[in-house]
PDB file of C-alpha atoms in Angstrom:
ATOM      1  CA  MET A 824      25.587  16.810   0.900  1.00 44.00           C
ATOM      2  CA  ARG A 825      22.007  16.119  -0.124  1.00 41.00           C
ATOM      3  CA  THR A 826      20.771  17.554   3.157  1.00 43.00           C
ATOM      4  CA  ALA A 827      22.771  20.748   2.579  1.00 43.00           C
ATOM      5  CA  LEU A 828      21.377  21.160  -0.956  1.00 40.00           C
ATOM      6  CA  LEU A 829      17.820  20.693   0.268  1.00 39.00           C
ATOM      7  CA  ALA A 830      18.389  23.260   3.012  1.00 41.00           C
ATOM      8  CA  ALA A 831      19.781  25.765   0.481  1.00 41.00           C
ATOM      9  CA  ALA A 832      16.854  25.213  -1.895  1.00 39.00           C
ATOM     10  CA  PHE A 833      14.366  25.662   0.948  1.00 36.00           C
ATOM     11  CA  ALA A 834      16.052  28.921   1.970  1.00 41.00           C
ATOM     12  CA  ALA A 835      15.941  30.230  -1.623  1.00 40.00           C
ATOM     13  CA  VAL A 836      12.195  29.561  -1.793  1.00 38.00           C
ATOM     14  CA  ALA A 837      11.431  30.757   1.706  1.00 40.00           C
ATOM     15  CA  LEU A 838      13.079  34.163   1.409  1.00 43.00           C
ATOM     16  CA  PRO A 839      10.840  35.534  -1.423  1.00 43.00           C
ATOM     17  CA  MET A 840       7.749  34.170   0.308  1.00 42.00           C
ATOM     18  CA  SER A 841       8.694  35.978   3.504  1.00 42.00           C
ATOM     19  CA  ALA A 842       9.132  39.248   1.615  1.00 42.00           C
ATOM     20  CA  ALA A 843       5.748  38.824  -0.072  1.00 42.00           C
ATOM     21  CA  GLN A 844       4.127  38.014   3.233  1.00 43.00           C
ATOM     22  CA  ALA A 845       5.700  41.113   4.786  1.00 42.00           C
ATOM     23  CA  GLN A 846       4.279  43.324   2.014  1.00 43.00           C
ATOM     24  CA  SER A 847       0.759  41.940   2.331  1.00 41.00           C
ATOM     25  CA  ALA A 848       0.674  41.875   6.129  1.00 39.00           C
ATOM     26  CA  PRO A 849      -2.064  44.097   7.566  1.00 39.00           C
ATOM     27  CA  ALA A 850      -1.085  47.268   9.363  1.00 44.00           C
ATOM     28  CA  ILE A 851      -0.645  46.940  13.113  1.00 40.00           C
ATOM     29  CA  THR A 852      -3.701  48.233  14.960  1.00 58.00           C
ATOM     30  CA  GLN A 853      -4.035  49.226  18.594  1.00 65.00           C
ATOM     31  CA  SER A 854      -5.315  46.495  20.853  1.00 76.00           C
ATOM     32  CA  ILE A 855      -8.401  47.097  22.997  1.00 80.00           C
ATOM     33  CA  THR A 856      -8.517  45.588  26.471  1.00 86.00           C
ATOM     34  CA  GLY A 857     -11.632  47.481  27.562  1.00 89.00           C
ATOM     35  CA  THR A 858     -14.954  48.206  25.876  1.00 93.00           C
ATOM     36  CA  ARG A 859     -14.991  49.348  22.260  1.00 94.00           C
ATOM     37  CA  LEU A 860     -17.194  52.302  21.284  1.00 95.00           C
ATOM     38  CA  ASP A 861     -17.749  53.361  17.648  1.00 95.00           C
ATOM     39  CA  ILE A 862     -18.945  56.922  17.045  1.00 96.00           C
ATOM     40  CA  SER A 863     -19.954  58.811  13.888  1.00 95.00           C
ATOM     41  CA  ALA A 864     -20.005  62.607  14.038  1.00 96.00           C
ATOM     42  CA  THR A 865     -20.413  65.478  11.593  1.00 96.00           C
ATOM     43  CA  GLY A 866     -18.998  68.986  11.670  1.00 96.00           C
ATOM     44  CA  GLU A 867     -20.746  71.728   9.717  1.00 95.00           C
ATOM     45  CA  VAL A 868     -19.911  75.332   8.865  1.00 96.00           C
ATOM     46  CA  THR A 869     -21.506  77.876   6.537  1.00 95.00           C
ATOM     47  CA  ARG A 870     -19.840  80.279   4.159  1.00 95.00           C
ATOM     48  CA  VAL A 871     -20.994  82.850   1.615  1.00 95.00           C
ATOM     49  CA  PRO A 872     -20.026  81.671  -1.911  1.00 94.00           C
ATOM     50  CA  ASP A 873     -17.407  83.824  -3.594  1.00 94.00           C
ATOM     51  CA  LEU A 874     -17.382  82.225  -7.052  1.00 94.00           C
ATOM     52  CA  ALA A 875     -20.152  82.026  -9.662  1.00 94.00           C
ATOM     53  CA  THR A 876     -19.763  79.854 -12.758  1.00 95.00           C
ATOM     54  CA  ILE A 877     -22.165  80.690 -15.567  1.00 95.00           C
ATOM     55  CA  SER A 878     -22.552  79.416 -19.114  1.00 95.00           C
ATOM     56  CA  ALA A 879     -22.992  82.121 -21.771  1.00 95.00           C
ATOM     57  CA  GLY A 880     -23.274  81.446 -25.457  1.00 95.00           C
ATOM     58  CA  VAL A 881     -24.698  82.307 -28.834  1.00 95.00           C
ATOM     59  CA  VAL A 882     -26.902  80.292 -31.160  1.00 95.00           C
ATOM     60  CA  THR A 883     -27.184  81.357 -34.811  1.00 96.00           C
ATOM     61  CA  ARG A 884     -29.026  80.046 -37.876  1.00 96.00           C
ATOM     62  CA  ALA A 885     -28.177  80.522 -41.537  1.00 97.00           C
ATOM     63  CA  PRO A 886     -28.893  78.883 -44.925  1.00 96.00           C
ATOM     64  CA  THR A 887     -25.316  77.524 -45.114  1.00 96.00           C
ATOM     65  CA  ALA A 888     -23.083  75.791 -42.596  1.00 96.00           C
ATOM     66  CA  SER A 889     -20.257  78.291 -43.083  1.00 96.00           C
ATOM     67  CA  GLY A 890     -22.653  81.199 -42.645  1.00 96.00           C
ATOM     68  CA  ALA A 891     -24.069  79.846 -39.377  1.00 96.00           C
ATOM     69  CA  ILE A 892     -20.698  79.118 -37.787  1.00 96.00           C
ATOM     70  CA  GLN A 893     -19.183  82.422 -38.961  1.00 96.00           C
ATOM     71  CA  GLN A 894     -22.101  84.355 -37.466  1.00 96.00           C
ATOM     72  CA  ALA A 895     -21.667  82.485 -34.181  1.00 95.00           C
ATOM     73  CA  ALA A 896     -17.940  83.224 -34.173  1.00 95.00           C
ATOM     74  CA  ALA A 897     -18.492  86.923 -34.854  1.00 95.00           C
ATOM     75  CA  ARG A 898     -21.076  87.296 -32.084  1.00 95.00           C
ATOM     76  CA  MET A 899     -18.933  85.314 -29.658  1.00 95.00           C
ATOM     77  CA  ALA A 900     -15.998  87.631 -30.398  1.00 95.00           C
ATOM     78  CA  ARG A 901     -18.131  90.549 -29.192  1.00 95.00           C
ATOM     79  CA  VAL A 902     -19.147  88.586 -26.103  1.00 95.00           C
ATOM     80  CA  ARG A 903     -15.495  87.828 -25.292  1.00 95.00           C
ATOM     81  CA  GLN A 904     -14.592  91.475 -25.743  1.00 94.00           C
ATOM     82  CA  ALA A 905     -17.346  92.488 -23.332  1.00 94.00           C
ATOM     83  CA  LEU A 906     -15.972  90.030 -20.774  1.00 95.00           C
ATOM     84  CA  LYS A 907     -12.465  91.457 -21.161  1.00 94.00           C
ATOM     85  CA  GLN A 908     -13.768  95.000 -20.771  1.00 93.00           C
ATOM     86  CA  ALA A 909     -15.538  93.926 -17.595  1.00 93.00           C
ATOM     87  CA  GLY A 910     -12.202  92.763 -16.166  1.00 93.00           C
ATOM     88  CA  ILE A 911     -12.740  88.996 -16.447  1.00 95.00           C
ATOM     89  CA  ALA A 912      -9.324  87.289 -16.637  1.00 95.00           C
ATOM     90  CA  ASP A 913      -8.448  84.849 -19.417  1.00 95.00           C
ATOM     91  CA  ARG A 914      -8.115  82.006 -16.893  1.00 96.00           C
ATOM     92  CA  ASP A 915     -11.776  82.465 -15.974  1.00 96.00           C
ATOM     93  CA  ILE A 916     -13.053  82.122 -19.572  1.00 96.00           C
ATOM     94  CA  GLN A 917     -13.228  78.643 -21.086  1.00 96.00           C
ATOM     95  CA  THR A 918     -14.847  77.393 -24.282  1.00 96.00           C
ATOM     96  CA  SER A 919     -17.309  74.650 -23.322  1.00 95.00           C
ATOM     97  CA  ASN A 920     -19.064  73.859 -26.604  1.00 95.00           C
ATOM     98  CA  ILE A 921     -18.899  74.550 -30.346  1.00 96.00           C
ATOM     99  CA  SER A 922     -21.473  72.762 -32.457  1.00 96.00           C
ATOM    100  CA  LEU A 923     -22.978  72.865 -35.937  1.00 97.00           C
ATOM    101  CA  ASN A 924     -26.155  70.998 -36.864  1.00 96.00           C
ATOM    102  CA  PRO A 925     -28.405  70.831 -39.943  1.00 96.00           C
ATOM    103  CA  ASP A 926     -32.010  71.975 -39.547  1.00 94.00           C
ATOM    104  CA  TYR A 927     -34.629  69.878 -41.300  1.00 94.00           C
ATOM    105  CA  VAL A 928     -38.290  70.479 -42.054  1.00 91.00           C
ATOM    106  CA  TYR A 929     -40.493  67.418 -41.647  1.00 90.00           C
ATOM    107  CA  ALA A 930     -43.792  67.054 -43.480  1.00 86.00           C
ATOM    108  CA  ASN A 931     -46.245  64.170 -43.612  1.00 85.00           C
ATOM    109  CA  ASN A 932     -45.342  61.446 -46.084  1.00 83.00           C
ATOM    110  CA  GLU A 933     -42.399  63.473 -47.383  1.00 85.00           C
ATOM    111  CA  PRO A 934     -38.663  63.041 -46.846  1.00 89.00           C
ATOM    112  CA  PRO A 935     -36.965  65.611 -44.579  1.00 90.00           C
ATOM    113  CA  LYS A 936     -35.878  68.800 -46.326  1.00 91.00           C
ATOM    114  CA  LEU A 937     -32.753  70.706 -45.344  1.00 93.00           C
ATOM    115  CA  ASN A 938     -33.771  74.143 -44.078  1.00 93.00           C
ATOM    116  CA  GLY A 939     -30.363  75.555 -43.115  1.00 95.00           C
ATOM    117  CA  TYR A 940     -27.914  75.146 -40.264  1.00 97.00           C
ATOM    118  CA  SER A 941     -27.712  76.149 -36.619  1.00 96.00           C
ATOM    119  CA  ALA A 942     -24.419  76.833 -34.844  1.00 97.00           C
ATOM    120  CA  ALA A 943     -23.733  77.187 -31.116  1.00 96.00           C
ATOM    121  CA  ASN A 944     -20.709  78.639 -29.363  1.00 95.00           C
ATOM    122  CA  GLN A 945     -20.624  78.573 -25.557  1.00 95.00           C
ATOM    123  CA  LEU A 946     -18.303  79.731 -22.797  1.00 95.00           C
ATOM    124  CA  MET A 947     -18.030  78.827 -19.129  1.00 96.00           C
ATOM    125  CA  VAL A 948     -17.270  82.028 -17.239  1.00 96.00           C
ATOM    126  CA  ARG A 949     -16.171  82.298 -13.624  1.00 95.00           C
ATOM    127  CA  PHE A 950     -17.197  85.488 -11.874  1.00 95.00           C
ATOM    128  CA  ARG A 951     -15.105  86.233  -8.790  1.00 94.00           C
ATOM    129  CA  ASP A 952     -17.186  89.311  -7.994  1.00 93.00           C
ATOM    130  CA  ILE A 953     -20.666  87.813  -7.666  1.00 93.00           C
ATOM    131  CA  ALA A 954     -22.279  91.184  -6.981  1.00 90.00           C
ATOM    132  CA  SER A 955     -21.341  92.481 -10.445  1.00 90.00           C
ATOM    133  CA  SER A 956     -21.968  89.257 -12.391  1.00 91.00           C
ATOM    134  CA  GLY A 957     -25.604  90.073 -13.180  1.00 90.00           C
ATOM    135  CA  LYS A 958     -24.687  93.433 -14.675  1.00 90.00           C
ATOM    136  CA  ILE A 959     -22.000  91.796 -16.811  1.00 92.00           C
ATOM    137  CA  LEU A 960     -24.472  89.183 -18.049  1.00 91.00           C
ATOM    138  CA  ASP A 961     -26.817  91.931 -19.174  1.00 92.00           C
ATOM    139  CA  ALA A 962     -23.908  93.448 -21.115  1.00 91.00           C
ATOM    140  CA  LEU A 963     -23.220  90.071 -22.743  1.00 92.00           C
ATOM    141  CA  VAL A 964     -26.818  89.818 -23.901  1.00 93.00           C
ATOM    142  CA  ALA A 965     -26.531  93.300 -25.395  1.00 92.00           C
ATOM    143  CA  GLU A 966     -23.482  92.080 -27.359  1.00 91.00           C
ATOM    144  CA  GLY A 967     -25.232  89.037 -28.829  1.00 91.00           C
ATOM    145  CA  ALA A 968     -25.347  86.317 -26.173  1.00 94.00           C
ATOM    146  CA  ASN A 969     -28.720  84.569 -26.412  1.00 93.00           C
ATOM    147  CA  GLN A 970     -28.096  81.494 -24.272  1.00 92.00           C
ATOM    148  CA  ILE A 971     -27.323  81.819 -20.554  1.00 93.00           C
ATOM    149  CA  SER A 972     -27.560  79.217 -17.801  1.00 92.00           C
ATOM    150  CA  GLY A 973     -26.449  79.031 -14.190  1.00 90.00           C
ATOM    151  CA  PRO A 974     -25.199  80.149 -11.828  1.00 91.00           C
ATOM    152  CA  ASN A 975     -23.254  77.415 -10.088  1.00 92.00           C
ATOM    153  CA  LEU A 976     -22.194  79.098  -6.843  1.00 93.00           C
ATOM    154  CA  SER A 977     -19.181  77.735  -5.016  1.00 93.00           C
ATOM    155  CA  ILE A 978     -16.368  78.582  -2.612  1.00 94.00           C
ATOM    156  CA  ASP A 979     -13.055  79.202  -4.294  1.00 93.00           C
ATOM    157  CA  LYS A 980     -10.770  77.982  -1.481  1.00 92.00           C
ATOM    158  CA  PRO A 981     -12.788  75.853   0.953  1.00 94.00           C
ATOM    159  CA  GLU A 982      -9.907  74.214   2.860  1.00 94.00           C
ATOM    160  CA  ALA A 983      -9.901  76.630   5.813  1.00 95.00           C
ATOM    161  CA  ALA A 984     -13.648  76.173   6.255  1.00 95.00           C
ATOM    162  CA  LEU A 985     -13.297  72.393   5.916  1.00 95.00           C
ATOM    163  CA  ASP A 986     -10.601  72.380   8.613  1.00 95.00           C
ATOM    164  CA  GLU A 987     -13.032  74.202  10.900  1.00 96.00           C
ATOM    165  CA  ALA A 988     -15.671  71.570  10.113  1.00 95.00           C
ATOM    166  CA  ARG A 989     -13.138  68.805  10.847  1.00 96.00           C
ATOM    167  CA  ALA A 990     -12.348  70.280  14.250  1.00 97.00           C
ATOM    168  CA  LYS A 991     -16.064  70.487  15.033  1.00 97.00           C
ATOM    169  CA  ALA A 992     -16.605  66.881  13.947  1.00 96.00           C
ATOM    170  CA  VAL A 993     -13.791  65.599  16.171  1.00 97.00           C
ATOM    171  CA  ALA A 994     -15.007  67.656  19.143  1.00 97.00           C
ATOM    172  CA  THR A 995     -18.542  66.361  18.651  1.00 97.00           C
ATOM    173  CA  GLY A 996     -17.315  62.779  18.419  1.00 97.00           C
ATOM    174  CA  ARG A 997     -15.230  63.087  21.594  1.00 97.00           C
ATOM    175  CA  ALA A 998     -18.066  64.749  23.509  1.00 97.00           C
ATOM    176  CA  ARG A 999     -20.439  62.006  22.400  1.00 97.00           C
ATOM    177  CA  ALA A1000     -17.973  59.334  23.526  1.00 97.00           C
ATOM    178  CA  ASP A1001     -17.653  60.989  26.949  1.00 97.00           C
ATOM    179  CA  LEU A1002     -21.452  61.055  27.228  1.00 97.00           C
ATOM    180  CA  TYR A1003     -21.751  57.330  26.522  1.00 96.00           C
ATOM    181  CA  ALA A1004     -18.885  56.562  28.888  1.00 96.00           C
ATOM    182  CA  ARG A1005     -20.498  58.478  31.770  1.00 96.00           C
ATOM    183  CA  ALA A1006     -23.832  56.786  31.110  1.00 96.00           C
ATOM    184  CA  LEU A1007     -22.067  53.423  31.425  1.00 95.00           C
ATOM    185  CA  GLY A1008     -20.113  54.442  34.504  1.00 96.00           C
ATOM    186  CA  MET A1009     -16.867  54.291  32.570  1.00 96.00           C
ATOM    187  CA  ARG A1010     -14.321  56.688  31.080  1.00 95.00           C
ATOM    188  CA  VAL A1011     -12.679  57.186  27.709  1.00 96.00           C
ATOM    189  CA  VAL A1012      -9.161  55.793  27.780  1.00 95.00           C
ATOM    190  CA  LYS A1013      -7.976  56.536  24.252  1.00 93.00           C
ATOM    191  CA  VAL A1014      -8.915  56.994  20.608  1.00 93.00           C
ATOM    192  CA  VAL A1015      -8.168  53.753  18.806  1.00 93.00           C
ATOM    193  CA  SER A1016      -8.837  54.875  15.206  1.00 93.00           C
ATOM    194  CA  MET A1017     -10.441  57.645  13.181  1.00 94.00           C
ATOM    195  CA  SER A1018     -11.391  58.089   9.519  1.00 94.00           C
ATOM    196  CA  GLU A1019     -12.943  60.914   7.509  1.00 93.00           C
ATOM    197  CA  SER A1020     -15.685  60.828   4.904  1.00 83.00           C
ATOM    198  CA  GLY A1021     -17.650  63.413   2.987  1.00 68.00           C
ATOM    199  CA  GLY A1022     -16.470  66.933   2.343  1.00 65.00           C
ATOM    200  CA  TYR A1023     -17.360  69.984   0.283  1.00 61.00           C
ATOM    201  CA  ALA A1024     -19.604  69.461  -2.727  1.00 60.00           C
ATOM    202  CA  PRO A1025     -20.943  72.531  -4.573  1.00 56.00           C
ATOM    203  CA  PRO A1026     -24.688  72.407  -5.253  1.00 57.00           C
ATOM    204  CA  PRO A1027     -25.912  71.664  -8.787  1.00 54.00           C
ATOM    205  CA  PRO A1028     -26.455  74.641 -11.111  1.00 51.00           C
ATOM    206  CA  MET A1029     -29.797  76.376 -11.162  1.00 48.00           C
ATOM    207  CA  PRO A1030     -32.151  76.172 -14.172  1.00 46.00           C
ATOM    208  CA  PRO A1031     -31.422  78.559 -17.062  1.00 44.00           C
ATOM    209  CA  MET A1032     -34.440  80.789 -16.430  1.00 36.00           C
ATOM    210  CA  VAL A1033     -33.158  82.051 -13.066  1.00 37.00           C
ATOM    211  CA  MET A1034     -30.942  84.504 -14.932  1.00 40.00           C
ATOM    212  CA  ALA A1035     -33.812  86.309 -16.647  1.00 39.00           C
ATOM    213  CA  ALA A1036     -34.342  89.928 -15.684  1.00 36.00           C
ATOM    214  CA  ARG A1037     -37.661  90.696 -14.002  1.00 39.00           C
ATOM    215  CA  GLY A1038     -38.559  93.763 -15.984  1.00 43.00           C
ATOM    216  CA  GLU A1039     -37.492  96.063 -18.786  1.00 50.00           C
ATOM    217  CA  ARG A1040     -35.486  98.327 -16.481  1.00 56.00           C
ATOM    218  CA  ASP A1041     -34.426  95.689 -13.964  1.00 69.00           C
ATOM    219  CA  GLN A1042     -30.908  94.331 -13.930  1.00 81.00           C
ATOM    220  CA  THR A1043     -30.186  90.658 -13.566  1.00 86.00           C
ATOM    221  CA  ALA A1044     -29.245  89.891  -9.972  1.00 88.00           C
ATOM    222  CA  VAL A1045     -27.280  86.949  -8.573  1.00 89.00           C
ATOM    223  CA  ASP A1046     -27.745  86.444  -4.833  1.00 91.00           C
ATOM    224  CA  PRO A1047     -24.967  84.319  -3.249  1.00 91.00           C
ATOM    225  CA  GLY A1048     -26.808  83.247  -0.085  1.00 91.00           C
ATOM    226  CA  GLU A1049     -24.965  80.692   2.057  1.00 93.00           C
ATOM    227  CA  GLN A1050     -23.578  77.208   1.544  1.00 93.00           C
ATOM    228  CA  LYS A1051     -22.983  74.435   4.057  1.00 93.00           C
ATOM    229  CA  LEU A1052     -19.701  72.566   4.235  1.00 94.00           C
ATOM    230  CA  GLN A1053     -19.723  69.244   6.071  1.00 94.00           C
ATOM    231  CA  VAL A1054     -17.115  66.725   7.165  1.00 95.00           C
ATOM    232  CA  SER A1055     -18.041  63.413   8.781  1.00 96.00           C
ATOM    233  CA  VAL A1056     -15.690  61.303  10.894  1.00 96.00           C
ATOM    234  CA  SER A1057     -15.878  57.771  12.245  1.00 96.00           C
ATOM    235  CA  MET A1058     -14.069  57.330  15.560  1.00 95.00           C
ATOM    236  CA  THR A1059     -13.343  54.273  17.686  1.00 95.00           C
ATOM    237  CA  PHE A1060     -12.708  54.706  21.413  1.00 96.00           C
ATOM    238  CA  GLU A1061     -11.655  52.410  24.205  1.00 95.00           C
ATOM    239  CA  LEU A1062     -13.686  52.674  27.429  1.00 96.00           C
ATOM    240  CA  GLN A1063     -12.741  51.323  30.839  1.00 94.00           C
TER     241      GLN A1063
END
């Protein structure tokens, strides 16, 4: 009887441990009987950006806090209206900052004196037609915008380009493995494992002054240029 109870108690303890061990067991990996070869390869493609994100805002100053923020709101209303008239969709207009700060005058050996208030109201605007974005920015300035920075150029839907880069990375990795195998008098038997790293990262925005027009009659221009999209893969092969 005692032996049976001990056996039952052991089984009750052993079963949960087995389940826990099964959950934490490492995934089964392919065994290698030949020579292992680790390869890193990168695939790269270029695309013309089709999306420009630009910050446009107004900064106002007034003797009172309410006056400064009301002036900023009124000027921003005109800026928003200009964006709507230019065909910019609501989903591409986003408030990024509203601030109100006191302005002080500092003199030697005197306490700071309040000299009014400054208010800022800023929008992040996505332009899906990069060619016309400069002209629209000029219209925003005419309506009261006095703070512009950007552009941050990007690709709206990069997945198709990234898939092309992935295919290039895999082809490069396989070709490199075949080269090493031939140099060793061997052949590639199989791919044991593969992992991906990297991907598409839009470049940082340009300094604010790049949006300034070059002359009184010139229009602001935004040139999209090209962007690189890269995908890197790590591949393990078996050679025999």
